């Protein structure tokens, strides 16, 4: 029995395995033994349907069992009854716990297993098979995907609730979950702004090499594929529409069909399955990977180009590291931060000198906000490590020691020697003992913005800060924000002001009580994301202007309410 955590609201979900439901039955068959007999294409389509059920919040376990034939229901009546009872059984000591068999992580890994063993399963497939075998296979597979959680017994009491919750969550959330379409756009624009700033003639050469008629149009054309995605996770094209040819060709290139039985595969690069009964149709195996595929594919294409034409980098990680600083931090992070501020009297100071220090300071009278940005795509398979000490080592190495928390603490200790700080307190007649500090860690990947990780890092930070020595009125608890959430917060709420919200969030965290069995740790995103307010259509215009890599006069002259005018028309 393995617990996972629902990301949006704190609900622990127990993923059931064979041993959880049938502890008295020793099952020696493996996953492929159970799946043998079922056509692999049918299996992939079933997983597509399971993914769709997650979006609609429907119980696929019940739906699948209801679809069994009368004969199969009678044959497996006892087993079906045990399964349903296990799913419906409630732990009265925990009101926020649910049970399931099907889950996102097992889905992704099961797709890999099916594709890598496609020929074997195809040869073994028969026209008449029992659907119950699929449930048996899935129960067996869950035991492989989620090993026993006893490794968490070694976590010190002080960190147990936050770290155990993070470890559980990290095993069930994709690194690339479904990002907002607008965030993909701003990431791409930041990428090309970085390339055009740092490589003379890049734009013209890249467009010529790839036969692109305008990079902006190319980006929008790529992202337009998402408009074809139905609520059934299915993409269909009109064979008579010649304008769709290029987008259809793109889909052909990311279909997993070409990898059947080709050894190890990476699902994130091939998130579609061709519909064998419709030449213009595609099933979406993983929506998260489809969304991010655009960004990663174009980014990889750009790397190959500058590596060959500019002899710029030997390896992709070298390119990623350079972009993280010059593109992620200096373009993407800075522009989003500017657009998140509503008060023109905030004083923002970006760090262009010493990169060992934090990335930004913001002064709002006696309230000082310290921002440190981390552009991590993924870290050492953090989603698959089951050793507590190794998980802690990875977190501390990337967020506490030398980076992240240590940089914020170093800045707090050095504030009194900072010229901007001294100018502020002198000009505003503010005394240091009245100053409040708000440390903020901004991450590029939403995977790391998990509330329990934020709480753990807050504990680590409080251990390292010596309040009497720094001499300030208060150092608030750490806040964590990811860029995708920041885009959504700015776009979906035209009244959103980051600084006001950080102040409010600090008060909420101050009142938070961890002394419960399963703490519902605060989340900055969930506190302020709204759907019942006027959208900030100006955001897109403003960001496009800030990343005008083509130096386009039409973009320069765009009115701030350009997209509002388009909506009205």
Short mmCIF file of C-alpha atoms in Angstrom, two decimals, residues 23-269:
data_model
loop_
_atom_site.label_atom_id
_atom_site.label_comp_id
_atom_site.label_asym_id
_atom_site.label_seq_id
_atom_site.Cartn_x
_atom_site.Cartn_y
_atom_site.Cartn_z
CA UNK A 23 -2.56 -10.63 0.96
CA UNK A 24 -3.33 -14.34 1.29
CA UNK A 25 -2.68 -15.03 -2.41
CA UNK A 26 0.94 -15.35 -3.48
CA UNK A 27 1.04 -14.29 -7.11
CA UNK A 28 4.11 -15.41 -9.06
CA UNK A 29 3.04 -14.11 -12.47
CA UNK A 30 4.55 -10.84 -13.65
CA UNK A 31 2.97 -7.93 -15.52
CA UNK A 32 3.66 -9.30 -19.00
CA UNK A 33 2.22 -12.69 -18.02
CA UNK A 34 -1.07 -10.99 -17.18
CA UNK A 35 -1.06 -8.79 -20.29
CA UNK A 36 -0.25 -11.60 -22.71
CA UNK A 37 -3.39 -12.17 -24.78
CA UNK A 38 -4.48 -8.51 -24.90
CA UNK A 39 -3.65 -6.59 -28.07
CA UNK A 40 -1.02 -3.92 -27.23
CA UNK A 41 -2.92 -1.23 -29.18
CA UNK A 42 -5.99 -1.95 -27.07
CA UNK A 43 -3.82 -1.64 -23.96
CA UNK A 44 -2.49 1.77 -25.06
CA UNK A 45 -6.01 2.99 -25.83
CA UNK A 46 -7.15 1.82 -22.40
CA UNK A 47 -4.39 3.88 -20.79
CA UNK A 48 -5.49 6.88 -22.87
CA UNK A 49 -8.98 6.40 -21.45
CA UNK A 50 -7.57 6.20 -17.90
CA UNK A 51 -5.72 9.47 -18.41
CA UNK A 52 -8.94 11.04 -19.64
CA UNK A 53 -10.73 9.85 -16.50
CA UNK A 54 -8.21 11.78 -14.39
CA UNK A 55 -9.19 15.00 -16.18
CA UNK A 56 -12.90 14.34 -15.67
CA UNK A 57 -12.36 13.08 -12.09
CA UNK A 58 -14.17 9.85 -12.93
CA UNK A 59 -13.49 6.50 -11.28
CA UNK A 60 -12.06 4.34 -14.06
CA UNK A 61 -11.93 1.30 -11.79
CA UNK A 62 -15.73 1.23 -11.57
CA UNK A 63 -16.14 2.13 -15.24
CA UNK A 64 -13.89 -0.74 -16.34
CA UNK A 65 -15.56 -3.29 -14.07
CA UNK A 66 -19.00 -2.18 -15.28
CA UNK A 67 -17.85 -2.93 -18.85
CA UNK A 68 -17.08 -6.58 -18.07
CA UNK A 69 -19.24 -9.19 -19.72
CA UNK A 70 -21.80 -11.03 -17.59
CA UNK A 71 -19.68 -14.15 -17.86
CA UNK A 72 -16.55 -12.37 -16.63
CA UNK A 73 -18.44 -10.73 -13.77
CA UNK A 74 -19.70 -14.13 -12.58
CA UNK A 75 -16.29 -15.77 -12.99
CA UNK A 76 -14.47 -13.10 -10.99
CA UNK A 77 -17.29 -12.11 -8.67
CA UNK A 78 -15.23 -12.74 -5.51
CA UNK A 79 -12.16 -10.83 -6.78
CA UNK A 80 -14.25 -7.92 -8.07
CA UNK A 81 -16.03 -7.67 -4.72
CA UNK A 82 -12.69 -7.59 -2.86
CA UNK A 83 -11.35 -4.88 -5.19
CA UNK A 84 -14.41 -2.64 -4.85
CA UNK A 85 -14.50 -3.10 -1.08
CA UNK A 86 -10.81 -2.16 -0.85
CA UNK A 87 -11.32 0.97 -2.93
CA UNK A 88 -14.43 2.07 -1.04
CA UNK A 89 -13.12 1.22 2.42
CA UNK A 90 -12.48 4.38 4.43
CA UNK A 91 -10.01 4.94 7.22
CA UNK A 92 -12.05 6.74 9.89
CA UNK A 93 -8.86 8.17 11.37
CA UNK A 94 -8.21 10.03 8.11
CA UNK A 95 -11.00 11.94 6.39
CA UNK A 96 -8.79 13.09 3.55
CA UNK A 97 -7.67 9.70 2.28
CA UNK A 98 -8.89 7.89 -0.83
CA UNK A 99 -7.88 4.64 -2.51
CA UNK A 100 -7.29 3.79 -6.15
CA UNK A 101 -5.64 1.35 -8.52
CA UNK A 102 -5.04 3.53 -11.57
CA UNK A 103 -2.64 6.48 -11.29
CA UNK A 104 -0.63 8.78 -13.55
CA UNK A 105 2.82 7.49 -12.73
CA UNK A 106 2.01 3.83 -13.33
CA UNK A 107 0.26 4.85 -16.55
CA UNK A 108 3.38 6.49 -17.97
CA UNK A 109 5.64 3.62 -16.98
CA UNK A 110 3.19 1.00 -18.23
CA UNK A 111 3.11 2.68 -21.65
CA UNK A 112 6.90 2.26 -21.79
CA UNK A 113 6.64 -1.42 -20.89
CA UNK A 114 3.95 -2.06 -23.51
CA UNK A 115 5.84 -0.26 -26.28
CA UNK A 116 9.14 -1.93 -25.42
CA UNK A 117 7.44 -5.36 -25.52
CA UNK A 118 5.06 -4.59 -28.38
CA UNK A 119 5.96 -7.51 -30.66
CA UNK A 120 5.75 -10.04 -27.82
CA UNK A 121 2.31 -8.79 -26.82
CA UNK A 122 1.15 -8.64 -30.45
CA UNK A 123 2.16 -12.24 -31.04
CA UNK A 124 0.40 -13.37 -27.87
CA UNK A 125 -2.79 -11.38 -28.50
CA UNK A 126 -6.05 -13.20 -29.11
CA UNK A 127 -9.42 -11.95 -30.31
CA UNK A 128 -11.23 -13.05 -27.16
CA UNK A 129 -9.54 -11.99 -23.92
CA UNK A 130 -10.56 -11.24 -20.34
CA UNK A 131 -10.47 -7.59 -19.32
CA UNK A 132 -9.91 -8.61 -15.72
CA UNK A 133 -6.35 -9.53 -16.69
CA UNK A 134 -5.64 -5.84 -17.17
CA UNK A 135 -6.61 -5.07 -13.57
CA UNK A 136 -4.46 -7.98 -12.37
CA UNK A 137 -1.51 -6.67 -14.38
CA UNK A 138 -1.98 -3.14 -13.06
CA UNK A 139 -2.12 -4.33 -9.44
CA UNK A 140 1.10 -6.27 -9.96
CA UNK A 141 2.70 -3.28 -11.68
CA UNK A 142 1.83 -0.91 -8.81
CA UNK A 143 3.94 -3.07 -6.51
CA UNK A 144 6.91 -2.52 -8.87
CA UNK A 145 6.35 1.22 -9.29
CA UNK A 146 5.78 1.99 -5.59
CA UNK A 147 8.08 -0.04 -3.35
CA UNK A 148 7.43 -0.28 0.38
CA UNK A 149 7.62 3.10 2.17
CA UNK A 150 9.54 1.81 5.21
CA UNK A 151 12.57 3.80 4.00
CA UNK A 152 10.89 6.88 5.49
CA UNK A 153 11.16 5.50 9.03
CA UNK A 154 14.67 6.99 9.27
CA UNK A 155 13.52 10.60 8.74
CA UNK A 156 14.17 12.73 11.86
CA UNK A 157 11.02 13.75 13.72
CA UNK A 158 11.56 17.46 13.00
CA UNK A 159 11.46 16.90 9.23
CA UNK A 160 9.26 13.82 9.07
CA UNK A 161 5.92 15.39 8.11
CA UNK A 162 7.29 17.72 5.45
CA UNK A 163 9.94 15.42 3.96
CA UNK A 164 7.77 12.29 3.97
CA UNK A 165 4.99 14.24 2.25
CA UNK A 166 7.45 15.57 -0.33
CA UNK A 167 8.94 12.14 -1.00
CA UNK A 168 5.48 10.66 -1.51
CA UNK A 169 4.43 13.51 -3.80
CA UNK A 170 7.67 13.47 -5.78
CA UNK A 171 7.02 9.86 -6.75
CA UNK A 172 3.68 10.66 -8.34
CA UNK A 173 4.01 14.07 -10.02
CA UNK A 174 5.59 14.31 -13.46
CA UNK A 175 8.51 16.73 -13.76
CA UNK A 176 6.67 18.16 -16.78
CA UNK A 177 3.07 18.33 -15.64
CA UNK A 178 0.54 20.19 -17.84
CA UNK A 179 1.88 23.70 -18.12
CA UNK A 180 -0.31 26.57 -19.20
CA UNK A 181 -0.14 27.21 -22.94
CA UNK A 182 0.77 30.84 -22.27
CA UNK A 183 3.78 29.77 -20.19
CA UNK A 184 5.10 27.68 -23.08
CA UNK A 185 4.82 30.76 -25.29
CA UNK A 186 6.75 33.02 -22.90
CA UNK A 187 9.45 30.35 -22.46
CA UNK A 188 9.89 30.08 -26.22
CA UNK A 189 10.04 33.85 -26.65
CA UNK A 190 12.60 34.09 -23.85
CA UNK A 191 14.66 31.35 -25.53
CA UNK A 192 14.80 33.20 -28.85
CA UNK A 193 15.41 36.55 -27.16
CA UNK A 194 18.44 34.94 -25.48
CA UNK A 195 19.70 33.47 -28.76
CA UNK A 196 19.30 36.74 -30.67
CA UNK A 197 21.04 38.73 -27.92
CA UNK A 198 24.05 36.45 -27.73
CA UNK A 199 24.58 35.22 -31.31
CA UNK A 200 24.86 37.77 -34.11
CA UNK A 201 22.76 36.91 -37.13
CA UNK A 202 21.11 33.96 -35.40
CA UNK A 203 17.57 34.90 -36.41
CA UNK A 204 18.18 35.16 -40.14
CA UNK A 205 20.40 32.07 -40.31
CA UNK A 206 18.08 29.91 -38.23
CA UNK A 207 15.02 30.90 -40.29
CA UNK A 208 16.89 30.20 -43.53
CA UNK A 209 18.19 26.83 -42.30
CA UNK A 210 14.73 25.60 -41.28
CA UNK A 211 12.75 27.37 -44.01
CA UNK A 212 10.87 29.49 -41.47
CA UNK A 213 8.97 32.54 -42.64
CA UNK A 214 9.08 34.57 -39.45
CA UNK A 215 10.02 33.05 -36.10
CA UNK A 216 7.03 34.53 -34.30
CA UNK A 217 4.66 32.93 -36.80
CA UNK A 218 6.56 29.66 -36.47
CA UNK A 219 6.05 29.63 -32.68
CA UNK A 220 2.34 30.38 -32.96
CA UNK A 221 1.94 27.73 -35.68
CA UNK A 222 3.55 25.11 -33.44
CA UNK A 223 1.40 26.03 -30.46
CA UNK A 224 -1.75 26.10 -32.60
CA UNK A 225 -1.74 22.29 -32.46
CA UNK A 226 -3.11 22.58 -28.93
CA UNK A 227 -6.27 24.11 -30.40
CA UNK A 228 -6.98 20.77 -32.08
CA UNK A 229 -6.87 18.88 -28.79
CA UNK A 230 -10.38 17.78 -27.83
CA UNK A 231 -11.60 17.23 -24.29
CA UNK A 232 -11.30 13.52 -25.07
CA UNK A 233 -7.49 13.84 -25.46
CA UNK A 234 -7.83 13.23 -29.18
CA UNK A 235 -6.49 15.27 -32.12
CA UNK A 236 -8.25 15.24 -35.49
CA UNK A 237 -7.32 17.09 -38.69
CA UNK A 238 -9.38 17.98 -41.74
CA UNK A 239 -7.82 16.17 -44.71
CA UNK A 240 -9.13 18.89 -47.06
CA UNK A 241 -7.43 21.73 -45.16
CA UNK A 242 -3.97 22.34 -46.63
CA UNK A 243 -3.14 24.76 -43.81
CA UNK A 244 -3.00 21.82 -41.42
CA UNK A 245 -0.35 19.85 -43.34
CA UNK A 246 2.62 21.22 -41.37
CA UNK A 247 0.95 20.60 -38.01
CA UNK A 248 -0.01 17.08 -39.07
CA UNK A 249 3.60 16.41 -40.08
CA UNK A 250 4.65 17.51 -36.61
CA UNK A 251 2.24 14.99 -35.06
CA UNK A 252 3.63 12.22 -37.26
CA UNK A 253 7.08 12.98 -35.87
CA UNK A 254 6.04 12.55 -32.24
CA UNK A 255 4.01 9.34 -32.61
CA UNK A 256 5.13 6.44 -30.49
CA UNK A 257 4.10 3.92 -33.17
CA UNK A 258 7.52 4.13 -34.85
CA UNK A 259 9.19 2.92 -31.63
CA UNK A 260 7.26 -0.29 -31.14
CA UNK A 261 9.72 -2.89 -29.84
CA UNK A 262 12.74 -0.63 -30.39
CA UNK A 263 14.18 -1.03 -26.88
CA UNK A 264 14.19 1.70 -24.24
CA UNK A 265 11.99 4.71 -25.07
CA UNK A 266 11.36 8.16 -23.62
CA UNK A 267 7.64 8.87 -23.57
CA UNK A 268 8.22 12.62 -23.19
CA UNK A 269 9.49 12.76 -26.79
#
